[in-house]
Amino acid sequence: MTTEARSDAPTLVEDLLLLLFQPRSGTIAGENTLFYVLGGAVLADLALGDHLTTADRGRLRSVADHPPSDGLLRPAWDYLAEKPRGVQTALAAVGPALRQPVLERLIERGDIDQEPRKVLGLFRTTALRDGRTERRARLLADVRRVLVDGAEPQARVAALAALLSASGTLPQFDREIPWTSSVISRAKELERGNWGADAAAAAVTRTVTATVVNSAIAAITVLPRS
């Protein structure tokens, strides 16, 4: 299990992976594009916490002397503290190593449970199932209120919905979030950083988050889909 510094409140990347987890199948949606959106969630979380800002030519850099305390976020801050980087460069650098430690966090918190199983009655394996906290259901309800009901989002929920849309997996949530033209339109607004008056985030935060999300989309769209 992970031993790095962990904040009491879950990070945005934890929330995103928990939403992408599909309890009915025990799988994670969008596996072949996962590291881009997980990396995007880390960068967006840094922006929301005022740990990240923009440099020239749309590059990102860390805010000096303001590192995050959470161990999932610190490597990305350290990487961008070395020098400003392009967003896609940063996504490719920080994203690939995230899946396992983030999943371990969710298991530690009880949001996802592990269940031992045997395959063909012989081989031991581990299956994932919905945890005991019901946090995934609450997150999904928050996103649904924004995408379906048109509620004004808090900045964190806006970023989460935008990243979920960027992952290309929203059609898989059709039971809970109907895949309609109005939902698609609303999701695209959030991707562009149009979060509404109630999303109390500084303009630079919205700009950074929108840049991160759209860079993730640009990277994902050139990948083959399974």
PDB file of C-alpha atoms in Angstrom:
ATOM      1  CA  MET A   1       0.000   0.000   0.000  1.00  0.00           C
ATOM      2  CA  THR A   2       1.025   3.599  -0.445  1.00  0.00           C
ATOM      3  CA  THR A   3       2.976   5.251   2.335  1.00  0.00           C
ATOM      4  CA  GLU A   4       3.519   8.752   0.964  1.00  0.00           C
ATOM      5  CA  ALA A   5       1.971  11.806   2.612  1.00  0.00           C
ATOM      6  CA  ARG A   6      -1.781  11.701   2.175  1.00  0.00           C
ATOM      7  CA  SER A   7      -4.253  14.501   2.726  1.00  0.00           C
ATOM      8  CA  ASP A   8      -7.439  13.782   4.641  1.00  0.00           C
ATOM      9  CA  ALA A   9      -9.560  14.965   1.725  1.00  0.00           C
ATOM     10  CA  PRO A  10      -9.294  12.853  -1.446  1.00  0.00           C
ATOM     11  CA  THR A  11      -7.419  14.384  -4.356  1.00  0.00           C
ATOM     12  CA  LEU A  12      -9.087  15.121  -7.676  1.00  0.00           C
ATOM     13  CA  VAL A  13      -7.231  12.230  -9.304  1.00  0.00           C
ATOM     14  CA  GLU A  14      -8.691   9.860  -6.691  1.00  0.00           C
ATOM     15  CA  ASP A  15     -12.176  11.180  -7.396  1.00  0.00           C
ATOM     16  CA  LEU A  16     -11.683  10.734 -11.139  1.00  0.00           C
ATOM     17  CA  LEU A  17     -10.416   7.147 -10.927  1.00  0.00           C
ATOM     18  CA  LEU A  18     -13.242   6.284  -8.518  1.00  0.00           C
ATOM     19  CA  LEU A  19     -15.795   7.601 -11.007  1.00  0.00           C
ATOM     20  CA  LEU A  20     -14.137   5.699 -13.857  1.00  0.00           C
ATOM     21  CA  PHE A  21     -14.383   2.490 -11.813  1.00  0.00           C
ATOM     22  CA  GLN A  22     -17.377   0.468 -13.011  1.00  0.00           C
ATOM     23  CA  PRO A  23     -18.835  -1.517 -10.078  1.00  0.00           C
ATOM     24  CA  ARG A  24     -20.955  -3.823 -12.236  1.00  0.00           C
ATOM     25  CA  SER A  25     -17.948  -5.190 -14.124  1.00  0.00           C
ATOM     26  CA  GLY A  26     -15.168  -4.466 -11.639  1.00  0.00           C
ATOM     27  CA  THR A  27     -13.218  -2.699 -14.395  1.00  0.00           C
ATOM     28  CA  ILE A  28     -11.990   0.846 -14.977  1.00  0.00           C
ATOM     29  CA  ALA A  29     -13.403   2.686 -17.971  1.00  0.00           C
ATOM     30  CA  GLY A  30     -11.022   4.116 -20.540  1.00  0.00           C
ATOM     31  CA  GLU A  31      -7.974   2.061 -19.602  1.00  0.00           C
ATOM     32  CA  ASN A  32      -6.171   2.736 -22.895  1.00  0.00           C
ATOM     33  CA  THR A  33      -6.296   6.522 -22.386  1.00  0.00           C
ATOM     34  CA  LEU A  34      -6.185   6.478 -18.601  1.00  0.00           C
ATOM     35  CA  PHE A  35      -2.788   7.998 -17.939  1.00  0.00           C
ATOM     36  CA  TYR A  36      -3.650  11.179 -19.853  1.00  0.00           C
ATOM     37  CA  VAL A  37      -6.769  11.935 -17.821  1.00  0.00           C
ATOM     38  CA  LEU A  38      -5.172  10.898 -14.507  1.00  0.00           C
ATOM     39  CA  GLY A  39      -2.244  13.180 -15.277  1.00  0.00           C
ATOM     40  CA  GLY A  40      -4.731  15.871 -16.216  1.00  0.00           C
ATOM     41  CA  ALA A  41      -6.477  15.468 -12.863  1.00  0.00           C
ATOM     42  CA  VAL A  42      -3.181  15.926 -11.001  1.00  0.00           C
ATOM     43  CA  LEU A  43      -2.360  19.094 -12.957  1.00  0.00           C
ATOM     44  CA  ALA A  44      -5.902  20.429 -12.499  1.00  0.00           C
ATOM     45  CA  ASP A  45      -5.694  19.743  -8.755  1.00  0.00           C
ATOM     46  CA  LEU A  46      -2.425  21.665  -8.581  1.00  0.00           C
ATOM     47  CA  ALA A  47      -4.086  24.555 -10.406  1.00  0.00           C
ATOM     48  CA  LEU A  48      -7.102  24.504  -8.078  1.00  0.00           C
ATOM     49  CA  GLY A  49      -4.749  24.657  -5.099  1.00  0.00           C
ATOM     50  CA  ASP A  50      -2.795  27.579  -6.590  1.00  0.00           C
ATOM     51  CA  HIS A  51       0.329  25.411  -6.854  1.00  0.00           C
ATOM     52  CA  LEU A  52       0.532  25.831 -10.638  1.00  0.00           C
ATOM     53  CA  THR A  53       0.397  28.726 -13.064  1.00  0.00           C
ATOM     54  CA  THR A  54       1.040  29.479 -16.714  1.00  0.00           C
ATOM     55  CA  ALA A  55       4.282  30.603 -18.322  1.00  0.00           C
ATOM     56  CA  ASP A  56       4.947  31.847 -21.838  1.00  0.00           C
ATOM     57  CA  ARG A  57       3.641  29.964 -24.883  1.00  0.00           C
ATOM     58  CA  GLY A  58       0.989  28.161 -22.836  1.00  0.00           C
ATOM     59  CA  ARG A  59       3.458  26.199 -20.757  1.00  0.00           C
ATOM     60  CA  LEU A  60       2.907  25.342 -17.103  1.00  0.00           C
ATOM     61  CA  ARG A  61       5.205  25.996 -14.167  1.00  0.00           C
ATOM     62  CA  SER A  62       5.024  25.428 -10.431  1.00  0.00           C
ATOM     63  CA  VAL A  63       4.384  28.326  -8.090  1.00  0.00           C
ATOM     64  CA  ALA A  64       7.668  28.772  -6.231  1.00  0.00           C
ATOM     65  CA  ASP A  65       7.731  27.878  -2.538  1.00  0.00           C
ATOM     66  CA  HIS A  66       4.155  26.592  -2.635  1.00  0.00           C
ATOM     67  CA  PRO A  67       4.371  22.797  -3.003  1.00  0.00           C
ATOM     68  CA  PRO A  68       1.362  20.547  -2.331  1.00  0.00           C
ATOM     69  CA  SER A  69       1.433  18.448   0.819  1.00  0.00           C
ATOM     70  CA  ASP A  70      -0.095  15.364  -0.793  1.00  0.00           C
ATOM     71  CA  GLY A  71       2.350  12.767  -2.104  1.00  0.00           C
ATOM     72  CA  LEU A  72       0.303  12.030  -5.226  1.00  0.00           C
ATOM     73  CA  LEU A  73       0.632  15.636  -6.348  1.00  0.00           C
ATOM     74  CA  ARG A  74       4.191  16.424  -5.287  1.00  0.00           C
ATOM     75  CA  PRO A  75       6.073  14.628  -8.128  1.00  0.00           C
ATOM     76  CA  ALA A  76       4.232  16.677 -10.762  1.00  0.00           C
ATOM     77  CA  TRP A  77       4.941  19.909  -8.857  1.00  0.00           C
ATOM     78  CA  ASP A  78       8.634  18.959  -8.574  1.00  0.00           C
ATOM     79  CA  TYR A  79       8.772  18.167 -12.299  1.00  0.00           C
ATOM     80  CA  LEU A  80       7.270  21.531 -13.249  1.00  0.00           C
ATOM     81  CA  ALA A  81       9.470  23.349 -10.724  1.00  0.00           C
ATOM     82  CA  GLU A  82      12.546  22.350 -12.740  1.00  0.00           C
ATOM     83  CA  LYS A  83      11.401  24.470 -15.694  1.00  0.00           C
ATOM     84  CA  PRO A  84       8.151  25.334 -17.501  1.00  0.00           C
ATOM     85  CA  ARG A  85       6.790  22.489 -19.626  1.00  0.00           C
ATOM     86  CA  GLY A  86       4.199  22.056 -22.322  1.00  0.00           C
ATOM     87  CA  VAL A  87       1.012  20.456 -21.045  1.00  0.00           C
ATOM     88  CA  GLN A  88       1.236  17.329 -23.193  1.00  0.00           C
ATOM     89  CA  THR A  89       4.862  16.870 -22.121  1.00  0.00           C
ATOM     90  CA  ALA A  90       3.763  17.102 -18.488  1.00  0.00           C
ATOM     91  CA  LEU A  91       0.863  14.675 -19.012  1.00  0.00           C
ATOM     92  CA  ALA A  92       3.188  12.117 -20.582  1.00  0.00           C
ATOM     93  CA  ALA A  93       5.692  12.522 -17.738  1.00  0.00           C
ATOM     94  CA  VAL A  94       3.388  12.347 -14.717  1.00  0.00           C
ATOM     95  CA  GLY A  95       0.479  10.230 -15.942  1.00  0.00           C
ATOM     96  CA  PRO A  96       1.861   6.708 -16.503  1.00  0.00           C
ATOM     97  CA  ALA A  97       2.860   6.086 -12.880  1.00  0.00           C
ATOM     98  CA  LEU A  98      -0.452   7.132 -11.332  1.00  0.00           C
ATOM     99  CA  ARG A  99      -2.895   4.246 -11.780  1.00  0.00           C
ATOM    100  CA  GLN A 100      -1.565   1.855  -9.146  1.00  0.00           C
ATOM    101  CA  PRO A 101      -0.914   4.315  -6.287  1.00  0.00           C
ATOM    102  CA  VAL A 102      -4.251   6.043  -6.881  1.00  0.00           C
ATOM    103  CA  LEU A 103      -6.069   2.687  -6.871  1.00  0.00           C
ATOM    104  CA  GLU A 104      -4.273   1.765  -3.645  1.00  0.00           C
ATOM    105  CA  ARG A 105      -5.451   5.019  -2.109  1.00  0.00           C
ATOM    106  CA  LEU A 106      -9.048   4.206  -2.992  1.00  0.00           C
ATOM    107  CA  ILE A 107      -8.707   0.749  -1.474  1.00  0.00           C
ATOM    108  CA  GLU A 108      -7.143   2.204   1.678  1.00  0.00           C
ATOM    109  CA  ARG A 109     -10.010   4.661   2.028  1.00  0.00           C
ATOM    110  CA  GLY A 110     -12.595   1.883   1.558  1.00  0.00           C
ATOM    111  CA  ASP A 111     -13.991   3.459  -1.621  1.00  0.00           C
ATOM    112  CA  ILE A 112     -13.115   0.296  -3.577  1.00  0.00           C
ATOM    113  CA  ASP A 113     -12.848  -3.192  -2.100  1.00  0.00           C
ATOM    114  CA  GLN A 114     -10.699  -6.116  -3.222  1.00  0.00           C
ATOM    115  CA  GLU A 115     -12.241  -9.568  -3.373  1.00  0.00           C
ATOM    116  CA  PRO A 116     -10.127 -12.741  -3.731  1.00  0.00           C
ATOM    117  CA  ARG A 117     -11.362 -15.113  -6.422  1.00  0.00           C
ATOM    118  CA  LYS A 118     -10.288 -18.271  -8.220  1.00  0.00           C
ATOM    119  CA  VAL A 119     -10.206 -18.587 -11.983  1.00  0.00           C
ATOM    120  CA  LEU A 120     -11.166 -22.024 -13.323  1.00  0.00           C
ATOM    121  CA  GLY A 121     -11.130 -23.186  -9.720  1.00  0.00           C
ATOM    122  CA  LEU A 122      -7.327 -23.107  -9.695  1.00  0.00           C
ATOM    123  CA  PHE A 123      -5.730 -19.695 -10.064  1.00  0.00           C
ATOM    124  CA  ARG A 124      -6.083 -17.064  -7.377  1.00  0.00           C
ATOM    125  CA  THR A 125      -6.818 -13.522  -8.490  1.00  0.00           C
ATOM    126  CA  THR A 126      -8.266 -10.350  -7.060  1.00  0.00           C
ATOM    127  CA  ALA A 127     -11.460  -8.670  -8.235  1.00  0.00           C
ATOM    128  CA  LEU A 128     -12.470  -5.079  -7.543  1.00  0.00           C
ATOM    129  CA  ARG A 129     -15.916  -4.183  -6.250  1.00  0.00           C
ATOM    130  CA  ASP A 130     -17.725  -1.145  -4.907  1.00  0.00           C
ATOM    131  CA  GLY A 131     -16.548  -0.092  -1.471  1.00  0.00           C
ATOM    132  CA  ARG A 132     -18.398   0.687   1.728  1.00  0.00           C
ATOM    133  CA  THR A 133     -18.236   4.485   1.671  1.00  0.00           C
ATOM    134  CA  GLU A 134     -20.808   5.263  -1.073  1.00  0.00           C
ATOM    135  CA  ARG A 135     -18.510   8.107  -2.133  1.00  0.00           C
ATOM    136  CA  ARG A 136     -18.661   7.100  -5.780  1.00  0.00           C
ATOM    137  CA  ALA A 137     -22.448   7.488  -5.762  1.00  0.00           C
ATOM    138  CA  ARG A 138     -22.143  10.950  -4.221  1.00  0.00           C
ATOM    139  CA  LEU A 139     -19.559  12.056  -6.794  1.00  0.00           C
ATOM    140  CA  LEU A 140     -21.707  10.740  -9.628  1.00  0.00           C
ATOM    141  CA  ALA A 141     -24.711  12.628  -8.238  1.00  0.00           C
ATOM    142  CA  ASP A 142     -22.668  15.848  -8.139  1.00  0.00           C
ATOM    143  CA  VAL A 143     -21.612  15.409 -11.770  1.00  0.00           C
ATOM    144  CA  ARG A 144     -25.154  14.504 -12.823  1.00  0.00           C
ATOM    145  CA  ARG A 145     -26.557  17.670 -11.242  1.00  0.00           C
ATOM    146  CA  VAL A 146     -24.128  19.731 -13.312  1.00  0.00           C
ATOM    147  CA  LEU A 147     -24.417  17.870 -16.625  1.00  0.00           C
ATOM    148  CA  VAL A 148     -28.093  16.847 -16.576  1.00  0.00           C
ATOM    149  CA  ASP A 149     -29.827  19.344 -14.290  1.00  0.00           C
ATOM    150  CA  GLY A 150     -27.715  22.334 -15.331  1.00  0.00           C
ATOM    151  CA  ALA A 151     -26.664  23.221 -11.783  1.00  0.00           C
ATOM    152  CA  GLU A 152     -23.878  25.773 -11.336  1.00  0.00           C
ATOM    153  CA  PRO A 153     -20.827  23.717 -10.329  1.00  0.00           C
ATOM    154  CA  GLN A 154     -18.212  24.263  -7.698  1.00  0.00           C
ATOM    155  CA  ALA A 155     -14.791  24.551  -9.326  1.00  0.00           C
ATOM    156  CA  ARG A 156     -13.753  21.057  -8.258  1.00  0.00           C
ATOM    157  CA  VAL A 157     -16.906  19.428  -9.660  1.00  0.00           C
ATOM    158  CA  ALA A 158     -16.556  21.427 -12.877  1.00  0.00           C
ATOM    159  CA  ALA A 159     -12.993  20.176 -13.320  1.00  0.00           C
ATOM    160  CA  LEU A 160     -14.059  16.610 -12.516  1.00  0.00           C
ATOM    161  CA  ALA A 161     -16.903  16.685 -15.050  1.00  0.00           C
ATOM    162  CA  ALA A 162     -14.631  18.225 -17.677  1.00  0.00           C
ATOM    163  CA  LEU A 163     -11.990  15.528 -17.159  1.00  0.00           C
ATOM    164  CA  LEU A 164     -14.623  12.799 -17.249  1.00  0.00           C
ATOM    165  CA  SER A 165     -15.816  14.201 -20.555  1.00  0.00           C
ATOM    166  CA  ALA A 166     -12.238  14.430 -21.813  1.00  0.00           C
ATOM    167  CA  SER A 167     -11.722  10.746 -21.039  1.00  0.00           C
ATOM    168  CA  GLY A 168     -14.262   9.837 -23.715  1.00  0.00           C
ATOM    169  CA  THR A 169     -16.089   7.512 -21.310  1.00  0.00           C
ATOM    170  CA  LEU A 170     -19.277   9.508 -20.668  1.00  0.00           C
ATOM    171  CA  PRO A 171     -21.370   7.243 -22.954  1.00  0.00           C
ATOM    172  CA  GLN A 172     -20.627   4.382 -20.528  1.00  0.00           C
ATOM    173  CA  PHE A 173     -22.488   6.296 -17.790  1.00  0.00           C
ATOM    174  CA  ASP A 174     -25.707   6.390 -19.806  1.00  0.00           C
ATOM    175  CA  ARG A 175     -27.801   4.775 -17.064  1.00  0.00           C
ATOM    176  CA  GLU A 176     -26.927   7.508 -14.574  1.00  0.00           C
ATOM    177  CA  ILE A 177     -26.050  10.370 -16.954  1.00  0.00           C
ATOM    178  CA  PRO A 178     -28.143  10.180 -20.150  1.00  0.00           C
ATOM    179  CA  TRP A 179     -26.008  10.561 -23.260  1.00  0.00           C
ATOM    180  CA  THR A 180     -28.022  13.380 -24.822  1.00  0.00           C
ATOM    181  CA  SER A 181     -27.176  16.393 -26.963  1.00  0.00           C
ATOM    182  CA  SER A 182     -27.722  18.742 -24.010  1.00  0.00           C
ATOM    183  CA  VAL A 183     -25.337  16.732 -21.815  1.00  0.00           C
ATOM    184  CA  ILE A 184     -22.722  16.686 -24.577  1.00  0.00           C
ATOM    185  CA  SER A 185     -23.067  20.457 -25.026  1.00  0.00           C
ATOM    186  CA  ARG A 186     -22.808  21.094 -21.282  1.00  0.00           C
ATOM    187  CA  ALA A 187     -19.731  18.874 -20.998  1.00  0.00           C
ATOM    188  CA  LYS A 188     -18.012  20.752 -23.830  1.00  0.00           C
ATOM    189  CA  GLU A 189     -18.687  24.061 -22.059  1.00  0.00           C
ATOM    190  CA  LEU A 190     -16.974  22.730 -18.949  1.00  0.00           C
ATOM    191  CA  GLU A 191     -14.025  21.488 -21.000  1.00  0.00           C
ATOM    192  CA  ARG A 192     -13.555  25.043 -22.279  1.00  0.00           C
ATOM    193  CA  GLY A 193     -13.551  26.435 -18.731  1.00  0.00           C
ATOM    194  CA  ASN A 194     -17.054  27.928 -18.854  1.00  0.00           C
ATOM    195  CA  TRP A 195     -17.936  27.027 -15.278  1.00  0.00           C
ATOM    196  CA  GLY A 196     -20.396  29.751 -14.299  1.00  0.00           C
ATOM    197  CA  ALA A 197     -20.394  32.357 -11.565  1.00  0.00           C
ATOM    198  CA  ASP A 198     -20.637  29.915  -8.654  1.00  0.00           C
ATOM    199  CA  ALA A 199     -17.391  28.124  -9.515  1.00  0.00           C
ATOM    200  CA  ALA A 200     -15.258  30.305  -7.277  1.00  0.00           C
ATOM    201  CA  ALA A 201     -11.910  29.842  -8.990  1.00  0.00           C
ATOM    202  CA  ALA A 202      -9.446  32.450 -10.157  1.00  0.00           C
ATOM    203  CA  ALA A 203      -9.258  33.125 -13.869  1.00  0.00           C
ATOM    204  CA  VAL A 204      -5.772  31.591 -14.051  1.00  0.00           C
ATOM    205  CA  THR A 205      -7.112  28.401 -12.475  1.00  0.00           C
ATOM    206  CA  ARG A 206      -9.851  28.123 -15.070  1.00  0.00           C
ATOM    207  CA  THR A 207      -7.359  28.833 -17.835  1.00  0.00           C
ATOM    208  CA  VAL A 208      -4.876  26.238 -16.604  1.00  0.00           C
ATOM    209  CA  THR A 209      -7.590  23.620 -16.106  1.00  0.00           C
ATOM    210  CA  ALA A 210      -9.120  24.242 -19.531  1.00  0.00           C
ATOM    211  CA  THR A 211      -5.643  24.040 -21.099  1.00  0.00           C
ATOM    212  CA  VAL A 212      -4.926  20.763 -19.288  1.00  0.00           C
ATOM    213  CA  VAL A 213      -8.272  19.228 -20.263  1.00  0.00           C
ATOM    214  CA  ASN A 214      -8.011  20.218 -23.914  1.00  0.00           C
ATOM    215  CA  SER A 215      -4.417  19.012 -24.146  1.00  0.00           C
ATOM    216  CA  ALA A 216      -5.557  15.677 -22.718  1.00  0.00           C
ATOM    217  CA  ILE A 217      -8.332  15.536 -25.323  1.00  0.00           C
ATOM    218  CA  ALA A 218      -5.877  16.320 -28.117  1.00  0.00           C
ATOM    219  CA  ALA A 219      -3.599  13.505 -26.948  1.00  0.00           C
ATOM    220  CA  ILE A 220      -6.438  11.015 -26.476  1.00  0.00           C
ATOM    221  CA  THR A 221      -8.042  11.590 -29.878  1.00  0.00           C
ATOM    222  CA  VAL A 222      -4.952  10.327 -31.728  1.00  0.00           C
ATOM    223  CA  LEU A 223      -4.840   7.074 -29.768  1.00  0.00           C
ATOM    224  CA  PRO A 224      -6.523   3.899 -31.015  1.00  0.00           C
ATOM    225  CA  ARG A 225      -9.664   2.992 -29.069  1.00  0.00           C
ATOM    226  CA  SER A 226     -10.109  -0.548 -27.808  1.00  0.00           C
TER     227      SER A 226
END
